[in-house]
mmCIF file with all atom_site columns, C-alpha atoms in Angstrom:
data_model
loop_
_atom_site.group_PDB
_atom_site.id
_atom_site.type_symbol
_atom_site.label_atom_id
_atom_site.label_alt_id
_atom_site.label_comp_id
_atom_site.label_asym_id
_atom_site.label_entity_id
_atom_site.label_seq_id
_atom_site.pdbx_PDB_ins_code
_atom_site.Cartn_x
_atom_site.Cartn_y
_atom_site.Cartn_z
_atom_site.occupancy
_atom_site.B_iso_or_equiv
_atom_site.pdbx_formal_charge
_atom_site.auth_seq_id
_atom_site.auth_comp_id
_atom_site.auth_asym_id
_atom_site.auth_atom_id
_atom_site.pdbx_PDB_model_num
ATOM 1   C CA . UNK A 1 1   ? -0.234  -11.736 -9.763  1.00 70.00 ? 5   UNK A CA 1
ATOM 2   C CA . UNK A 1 2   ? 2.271   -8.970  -9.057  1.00 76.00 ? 6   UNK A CA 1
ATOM 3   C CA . UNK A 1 3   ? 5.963   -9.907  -7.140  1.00 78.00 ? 7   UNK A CA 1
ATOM 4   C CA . UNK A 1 4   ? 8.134   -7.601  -5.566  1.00 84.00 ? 8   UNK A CA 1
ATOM 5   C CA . UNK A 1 5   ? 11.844  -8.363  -4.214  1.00 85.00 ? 9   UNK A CA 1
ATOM 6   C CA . UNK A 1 6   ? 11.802  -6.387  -0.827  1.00 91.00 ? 10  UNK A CA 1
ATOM 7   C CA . UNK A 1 7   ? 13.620  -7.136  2.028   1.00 92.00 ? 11  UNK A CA 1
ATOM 8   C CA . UNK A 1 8   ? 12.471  -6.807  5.757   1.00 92.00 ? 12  UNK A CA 1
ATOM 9   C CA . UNK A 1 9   ? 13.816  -4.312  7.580   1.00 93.00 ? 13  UNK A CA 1
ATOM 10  C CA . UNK A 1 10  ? 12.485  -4.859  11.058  1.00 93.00 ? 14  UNK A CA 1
ATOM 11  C CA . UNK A 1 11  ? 9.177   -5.808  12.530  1.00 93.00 ? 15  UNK A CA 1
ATOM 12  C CA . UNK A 1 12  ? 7.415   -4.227  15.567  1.00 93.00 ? 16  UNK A CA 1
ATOM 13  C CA . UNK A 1 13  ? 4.131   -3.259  16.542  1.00 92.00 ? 17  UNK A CA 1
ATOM 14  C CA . UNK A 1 14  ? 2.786   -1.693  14.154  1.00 93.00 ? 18  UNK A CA 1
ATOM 15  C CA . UNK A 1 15  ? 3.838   -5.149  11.663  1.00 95.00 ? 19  UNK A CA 1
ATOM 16  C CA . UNK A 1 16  ? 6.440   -6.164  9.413   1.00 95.00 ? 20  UNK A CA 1
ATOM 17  C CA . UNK A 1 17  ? 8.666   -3.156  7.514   1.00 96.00 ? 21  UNK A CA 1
ATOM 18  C CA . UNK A 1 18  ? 10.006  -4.481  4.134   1.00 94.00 ? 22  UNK A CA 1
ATOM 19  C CA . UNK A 1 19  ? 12.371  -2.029  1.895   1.00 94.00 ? 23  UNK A CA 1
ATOM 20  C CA . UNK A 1 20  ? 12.700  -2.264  -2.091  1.00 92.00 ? 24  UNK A CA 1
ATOM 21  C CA . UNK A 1 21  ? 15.714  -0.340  -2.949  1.00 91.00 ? 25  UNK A CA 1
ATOM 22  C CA . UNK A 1 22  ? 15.828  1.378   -6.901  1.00 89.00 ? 26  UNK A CA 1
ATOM 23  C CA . UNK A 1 23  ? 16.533  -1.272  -8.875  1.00 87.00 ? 27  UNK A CA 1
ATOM 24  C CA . UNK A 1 24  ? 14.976  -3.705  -6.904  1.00 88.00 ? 28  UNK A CA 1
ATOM 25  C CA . UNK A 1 25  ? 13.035  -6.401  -9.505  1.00 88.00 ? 29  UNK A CA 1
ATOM 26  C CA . UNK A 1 26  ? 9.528   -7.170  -9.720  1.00 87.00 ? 30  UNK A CA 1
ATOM 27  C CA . UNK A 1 27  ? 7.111   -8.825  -12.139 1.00 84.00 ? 31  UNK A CA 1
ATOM 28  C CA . UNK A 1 28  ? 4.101   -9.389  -13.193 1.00 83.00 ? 32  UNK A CA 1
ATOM 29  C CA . UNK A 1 29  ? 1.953   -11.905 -15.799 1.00 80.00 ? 33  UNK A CA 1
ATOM 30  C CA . UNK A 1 30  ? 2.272   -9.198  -18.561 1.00 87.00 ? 34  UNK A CA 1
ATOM 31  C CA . UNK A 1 31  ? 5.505   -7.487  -17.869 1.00 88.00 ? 35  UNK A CA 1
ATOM 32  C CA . UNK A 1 32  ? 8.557   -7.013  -15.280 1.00 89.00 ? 36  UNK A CA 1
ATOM 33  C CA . UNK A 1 33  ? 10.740  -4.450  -14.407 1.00 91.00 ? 37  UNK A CA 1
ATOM 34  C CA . UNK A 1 34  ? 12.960  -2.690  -11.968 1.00 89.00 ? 38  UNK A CA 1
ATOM 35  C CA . UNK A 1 35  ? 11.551  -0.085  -8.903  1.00 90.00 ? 39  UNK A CA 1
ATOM 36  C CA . UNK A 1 36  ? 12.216  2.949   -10.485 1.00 91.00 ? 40  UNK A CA 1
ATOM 37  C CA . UNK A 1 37  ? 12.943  4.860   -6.801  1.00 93.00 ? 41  UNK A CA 1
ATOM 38  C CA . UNK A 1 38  ? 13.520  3.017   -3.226  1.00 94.00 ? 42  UNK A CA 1
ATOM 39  C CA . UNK A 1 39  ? 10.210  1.994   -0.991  1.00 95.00 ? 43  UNK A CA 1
ATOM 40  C CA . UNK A 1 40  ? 9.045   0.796   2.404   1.00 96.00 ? 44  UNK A CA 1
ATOM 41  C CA . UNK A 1 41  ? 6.082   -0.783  3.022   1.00 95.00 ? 45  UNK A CA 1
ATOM 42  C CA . UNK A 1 42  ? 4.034   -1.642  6.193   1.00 96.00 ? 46  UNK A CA 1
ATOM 43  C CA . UNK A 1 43  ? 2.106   -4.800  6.167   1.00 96.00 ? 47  UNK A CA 1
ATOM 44  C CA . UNK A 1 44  ? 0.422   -6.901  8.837   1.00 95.00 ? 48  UNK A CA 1
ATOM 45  C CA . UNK A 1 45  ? -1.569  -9.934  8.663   1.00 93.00 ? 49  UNK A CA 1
ATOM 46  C CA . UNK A 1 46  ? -4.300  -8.064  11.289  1.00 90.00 ? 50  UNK A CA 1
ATOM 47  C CA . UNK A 1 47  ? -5.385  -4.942  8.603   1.00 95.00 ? 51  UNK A CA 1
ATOM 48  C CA . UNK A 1 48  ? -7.147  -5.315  5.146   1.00 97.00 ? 52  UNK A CA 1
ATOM 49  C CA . UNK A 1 49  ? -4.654  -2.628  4.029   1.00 97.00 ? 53  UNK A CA 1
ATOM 50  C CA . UNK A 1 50  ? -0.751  -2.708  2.984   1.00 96.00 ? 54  UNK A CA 1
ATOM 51  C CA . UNK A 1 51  ? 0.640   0.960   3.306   1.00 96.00 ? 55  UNK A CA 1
ATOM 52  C CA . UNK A 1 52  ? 3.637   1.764   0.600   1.00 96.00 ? 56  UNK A CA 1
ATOM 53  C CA . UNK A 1 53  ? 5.852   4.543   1.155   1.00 96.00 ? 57  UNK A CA 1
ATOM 54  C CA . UNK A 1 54  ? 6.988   6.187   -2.481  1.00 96.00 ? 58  UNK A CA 1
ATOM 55  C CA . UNK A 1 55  ? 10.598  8.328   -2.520  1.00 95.00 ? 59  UNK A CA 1
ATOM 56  C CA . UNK A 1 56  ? 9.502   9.665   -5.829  1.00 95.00 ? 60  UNK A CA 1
ATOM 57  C CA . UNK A 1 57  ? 11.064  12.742  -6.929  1.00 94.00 ? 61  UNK A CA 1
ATOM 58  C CA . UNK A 1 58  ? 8.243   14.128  -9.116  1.00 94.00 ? 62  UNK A CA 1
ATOM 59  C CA . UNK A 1 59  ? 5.365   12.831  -6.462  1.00 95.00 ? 63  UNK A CA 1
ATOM 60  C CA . UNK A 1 60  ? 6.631   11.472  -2.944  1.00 95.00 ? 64  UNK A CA 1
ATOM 61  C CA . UNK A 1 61  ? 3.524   9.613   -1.674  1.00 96.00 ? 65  UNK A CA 1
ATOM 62  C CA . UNK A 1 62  ? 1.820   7.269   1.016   1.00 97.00 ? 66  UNK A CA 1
ATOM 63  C CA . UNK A 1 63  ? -0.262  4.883   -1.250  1.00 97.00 ? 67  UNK A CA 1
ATOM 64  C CA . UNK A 1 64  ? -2.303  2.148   0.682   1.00 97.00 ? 68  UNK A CA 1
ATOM 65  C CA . UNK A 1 65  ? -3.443  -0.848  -0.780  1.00 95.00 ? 69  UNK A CA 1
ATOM 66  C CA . UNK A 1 66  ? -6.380  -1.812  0.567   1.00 97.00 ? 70  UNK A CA 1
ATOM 67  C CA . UNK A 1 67  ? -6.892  -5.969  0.182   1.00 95.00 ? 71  UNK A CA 1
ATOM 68  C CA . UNK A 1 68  ? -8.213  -9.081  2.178   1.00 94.00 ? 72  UNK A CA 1
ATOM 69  C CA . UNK A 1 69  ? -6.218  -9.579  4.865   1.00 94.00 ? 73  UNK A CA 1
ATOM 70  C CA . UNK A 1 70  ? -2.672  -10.347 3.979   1.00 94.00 ? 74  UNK A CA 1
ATOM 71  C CA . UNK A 1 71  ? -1.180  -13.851 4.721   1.00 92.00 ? 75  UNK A CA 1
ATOM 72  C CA . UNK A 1 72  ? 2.730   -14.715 5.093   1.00 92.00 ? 76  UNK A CA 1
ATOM 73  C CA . UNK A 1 73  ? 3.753   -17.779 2.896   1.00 89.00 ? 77  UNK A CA 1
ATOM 74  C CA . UNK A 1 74  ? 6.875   -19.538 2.903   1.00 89.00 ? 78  UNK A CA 1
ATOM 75  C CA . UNK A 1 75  ? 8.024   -17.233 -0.160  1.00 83.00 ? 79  UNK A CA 1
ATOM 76  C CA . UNK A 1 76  ? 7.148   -13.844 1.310   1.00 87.00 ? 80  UNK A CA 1
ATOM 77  C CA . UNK A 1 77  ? 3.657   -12.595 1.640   1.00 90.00 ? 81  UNK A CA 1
ATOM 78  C CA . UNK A 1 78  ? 0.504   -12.401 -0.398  1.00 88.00 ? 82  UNK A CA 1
ATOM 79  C CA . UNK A 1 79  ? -2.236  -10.491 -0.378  1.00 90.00 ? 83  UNK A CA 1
ATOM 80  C CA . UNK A 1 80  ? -5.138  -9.764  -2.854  1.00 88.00 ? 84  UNK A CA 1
ATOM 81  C CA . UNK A 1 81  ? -6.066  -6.440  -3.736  1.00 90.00 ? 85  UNK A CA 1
ATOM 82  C CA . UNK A 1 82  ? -9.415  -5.185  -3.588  1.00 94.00 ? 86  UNK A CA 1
ATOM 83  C CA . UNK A 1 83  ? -8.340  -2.235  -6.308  1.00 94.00 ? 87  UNK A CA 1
ATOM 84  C CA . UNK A 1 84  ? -9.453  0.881   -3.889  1.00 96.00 ? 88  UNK A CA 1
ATOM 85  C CA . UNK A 1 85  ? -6.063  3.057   -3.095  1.00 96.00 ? 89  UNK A CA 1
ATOM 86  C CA . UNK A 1 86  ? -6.012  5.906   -0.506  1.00 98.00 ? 90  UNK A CA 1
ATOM 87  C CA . UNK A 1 87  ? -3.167  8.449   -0.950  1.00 98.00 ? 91  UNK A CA 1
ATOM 88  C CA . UNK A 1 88  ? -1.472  11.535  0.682   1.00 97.00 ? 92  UNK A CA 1
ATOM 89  C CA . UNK A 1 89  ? 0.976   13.351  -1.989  1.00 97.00 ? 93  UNK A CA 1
ATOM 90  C CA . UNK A 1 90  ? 3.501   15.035  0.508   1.00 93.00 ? 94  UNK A CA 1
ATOM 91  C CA . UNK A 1 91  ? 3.768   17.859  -1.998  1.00 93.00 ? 95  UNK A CA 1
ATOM 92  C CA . UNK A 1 92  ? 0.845   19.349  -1.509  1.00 94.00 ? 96  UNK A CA 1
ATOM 93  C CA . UNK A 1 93  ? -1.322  17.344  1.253   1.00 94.00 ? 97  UNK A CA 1
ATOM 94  C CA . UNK A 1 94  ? -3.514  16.018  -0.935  1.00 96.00 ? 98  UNK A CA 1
ATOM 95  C CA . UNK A 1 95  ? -5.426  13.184  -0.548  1.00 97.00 ? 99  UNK A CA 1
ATOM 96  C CA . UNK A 1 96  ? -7.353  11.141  -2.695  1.00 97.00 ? 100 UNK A CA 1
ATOM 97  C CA . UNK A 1 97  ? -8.794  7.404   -2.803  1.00 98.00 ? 101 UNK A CA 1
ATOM 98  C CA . UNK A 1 98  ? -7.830  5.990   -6.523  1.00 96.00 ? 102 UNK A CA 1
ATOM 99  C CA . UNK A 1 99  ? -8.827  3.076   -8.906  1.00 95.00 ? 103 UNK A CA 1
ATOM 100 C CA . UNK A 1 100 ? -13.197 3.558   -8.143  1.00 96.00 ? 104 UNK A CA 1
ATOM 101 C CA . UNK A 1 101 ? -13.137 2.425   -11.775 1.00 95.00 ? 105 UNK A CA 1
ATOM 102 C CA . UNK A 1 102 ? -11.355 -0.558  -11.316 1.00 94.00 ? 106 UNK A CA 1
ATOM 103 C CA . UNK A 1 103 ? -13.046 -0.963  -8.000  1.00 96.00 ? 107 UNK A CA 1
ATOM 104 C CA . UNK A 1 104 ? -16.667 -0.801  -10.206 1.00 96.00 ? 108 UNK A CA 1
ATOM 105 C CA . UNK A 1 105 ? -15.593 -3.182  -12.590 1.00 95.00 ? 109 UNK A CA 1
ATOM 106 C CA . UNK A 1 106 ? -14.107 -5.685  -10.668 1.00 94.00 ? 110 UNK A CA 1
ATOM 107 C CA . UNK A 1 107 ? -18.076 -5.551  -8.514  1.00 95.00 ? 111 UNK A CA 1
ATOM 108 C CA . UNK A 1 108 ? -20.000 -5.164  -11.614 1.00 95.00 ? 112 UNK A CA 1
ATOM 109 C CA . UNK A 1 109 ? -18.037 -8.590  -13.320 1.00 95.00 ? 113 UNK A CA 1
ATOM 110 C CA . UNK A 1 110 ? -18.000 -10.573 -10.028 1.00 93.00 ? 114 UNK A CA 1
ATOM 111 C CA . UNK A 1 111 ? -14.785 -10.635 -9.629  1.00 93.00 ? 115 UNK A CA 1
ATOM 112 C CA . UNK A 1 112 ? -14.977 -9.263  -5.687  1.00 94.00 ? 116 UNK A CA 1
ATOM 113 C CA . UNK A 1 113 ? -17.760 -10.780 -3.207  1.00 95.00 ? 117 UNK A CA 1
ATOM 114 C CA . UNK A 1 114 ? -20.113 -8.048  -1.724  1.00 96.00 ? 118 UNK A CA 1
ATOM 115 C CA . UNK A 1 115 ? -18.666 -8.511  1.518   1.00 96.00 ? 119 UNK A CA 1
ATOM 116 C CA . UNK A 1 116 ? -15.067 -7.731  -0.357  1.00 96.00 ? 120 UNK A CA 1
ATOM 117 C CA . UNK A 1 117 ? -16.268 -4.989  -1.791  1.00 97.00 ? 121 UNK A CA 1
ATOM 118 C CA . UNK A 1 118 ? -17.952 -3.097  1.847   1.00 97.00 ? 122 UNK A CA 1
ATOM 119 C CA . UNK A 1 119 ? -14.309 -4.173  3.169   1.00 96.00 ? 123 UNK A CA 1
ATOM 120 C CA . UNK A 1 120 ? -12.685 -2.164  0.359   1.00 97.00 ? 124 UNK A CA 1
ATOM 121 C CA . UNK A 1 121 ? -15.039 0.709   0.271   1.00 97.00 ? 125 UNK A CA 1
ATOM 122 C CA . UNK A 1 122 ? -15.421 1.248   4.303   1.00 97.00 ? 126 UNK A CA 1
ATOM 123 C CA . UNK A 1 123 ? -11.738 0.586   4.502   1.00 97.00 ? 127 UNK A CA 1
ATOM 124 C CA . UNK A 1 124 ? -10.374 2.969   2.132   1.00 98.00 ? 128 UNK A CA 1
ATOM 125 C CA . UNK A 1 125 ? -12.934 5.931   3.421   1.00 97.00 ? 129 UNK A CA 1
ATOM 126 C CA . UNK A 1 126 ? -11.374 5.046   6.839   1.00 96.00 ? 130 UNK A CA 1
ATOM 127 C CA . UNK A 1 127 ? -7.666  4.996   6.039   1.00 96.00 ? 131 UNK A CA 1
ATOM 128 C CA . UNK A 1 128 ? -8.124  8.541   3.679   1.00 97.00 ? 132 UNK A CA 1
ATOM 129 C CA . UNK A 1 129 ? -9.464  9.770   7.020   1.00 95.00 ? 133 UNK A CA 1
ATOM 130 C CA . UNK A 1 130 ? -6.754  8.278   8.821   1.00 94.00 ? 134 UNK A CA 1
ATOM 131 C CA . UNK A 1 131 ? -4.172  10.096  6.359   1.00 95.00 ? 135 UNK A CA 1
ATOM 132 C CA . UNK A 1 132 ? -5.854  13.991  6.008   1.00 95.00 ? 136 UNK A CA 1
ATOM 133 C CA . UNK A 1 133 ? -5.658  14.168  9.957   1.00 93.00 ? 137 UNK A CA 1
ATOM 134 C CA . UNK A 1 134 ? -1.927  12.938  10.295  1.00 86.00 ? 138 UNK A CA 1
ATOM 135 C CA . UNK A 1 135 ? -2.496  11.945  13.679  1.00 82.00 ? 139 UNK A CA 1
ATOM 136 C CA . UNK A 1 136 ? -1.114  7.658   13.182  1.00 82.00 ? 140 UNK A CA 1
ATOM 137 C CA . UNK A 1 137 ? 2.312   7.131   14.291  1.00 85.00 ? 141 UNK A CA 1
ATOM 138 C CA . UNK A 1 138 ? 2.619   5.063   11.244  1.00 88.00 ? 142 UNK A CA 1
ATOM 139 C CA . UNK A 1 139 ? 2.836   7.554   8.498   1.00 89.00 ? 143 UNK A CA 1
ATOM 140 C CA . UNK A 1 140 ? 5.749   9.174   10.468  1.00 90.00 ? 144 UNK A CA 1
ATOM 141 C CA . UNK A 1 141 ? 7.253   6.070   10.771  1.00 91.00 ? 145 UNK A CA 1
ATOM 142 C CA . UNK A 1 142 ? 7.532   4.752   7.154   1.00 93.00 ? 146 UNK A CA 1
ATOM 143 C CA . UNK A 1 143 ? 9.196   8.188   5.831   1.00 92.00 ? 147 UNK A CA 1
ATOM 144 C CA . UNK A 1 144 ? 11.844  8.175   9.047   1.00 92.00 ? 148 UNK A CA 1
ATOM 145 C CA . UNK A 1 145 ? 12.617  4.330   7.534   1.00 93.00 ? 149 UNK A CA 1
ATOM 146 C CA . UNK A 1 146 ? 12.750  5.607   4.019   1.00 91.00 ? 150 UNK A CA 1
ATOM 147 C CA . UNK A 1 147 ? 15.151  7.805   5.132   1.00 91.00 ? 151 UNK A CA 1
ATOM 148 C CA . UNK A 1 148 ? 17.347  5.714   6.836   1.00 88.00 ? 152 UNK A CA 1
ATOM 149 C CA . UNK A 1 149 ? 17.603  3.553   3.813   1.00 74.00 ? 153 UNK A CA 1
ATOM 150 C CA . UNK A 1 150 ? 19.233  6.437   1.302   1.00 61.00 ? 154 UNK A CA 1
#
């Protein structure tokens, strides 16, 4: 299980934007650390997806997470990751869906249901889509907040 210390930003219609500013902690069962460079992230408890906007230097990216659903708990929110990972490098346009080894793993030792796995397959072929024709509000959206948050 992965934790993140983001704050929320605002929320409107397209869900709830959180911000995790460089130095912001987060942790994890085998190690912990500080964000390296600041983030904003989309997440909604309507999408199997969790869209995180990356101000890094070297590679400035949109990486979605594609997962069940996610839920919002009394510490923040949770969601479970079903490995898949569209993403648009704004360097060169580039997109690309990462992790299909993790993705085969996790189906070939049982550790995602069938039904997951056609949720994380369908839904990261959708959102890579989604991301080469640039024509969501969303993706706009997250970089404006980014920016607002140097």
């Amino acid at each position: 299980m992965f934790w993140f210390d983001l704050e929320q930003l605002l929320q409107d219609r397209d869900g709830t934007w959180l911000r995790g500013r460089s130095g912001s902690p987060w942790g994890a069962p085998h190690d912990r650390g500080v964000l390296a460079v600041p983030v904003v992230v989309l997440i909604a408890p309507s999408r199997p997806w969790v869209a995180w906007w990356v101000d890094d230097p070297a590679d400035r990216r949109l990486e979605i997470d594609v997962c069940v659903p996610p839920t919002r708990t009394e510490a923040g929110w949770r969601y479970i990751d079903l490995e898949l990972d569209p993403v648009l490098h704004e360097q060169d346009s580039r997109v690309e869906i990462e992790d299909w080894d993790e993705y085969e793993q996790a189906r070939h030792d049982g550790w995602m249901s069938p039904d997951d796995a056609k949720l994380a397959r369908c839904t990261a072929e959708d959102l890579a889509r989604v991301l080469r024709r640039r024509d969501e509000p969303w993706p706009k959206r997250g970089w404006q907040l980014l920016a607002q948050q140097m």
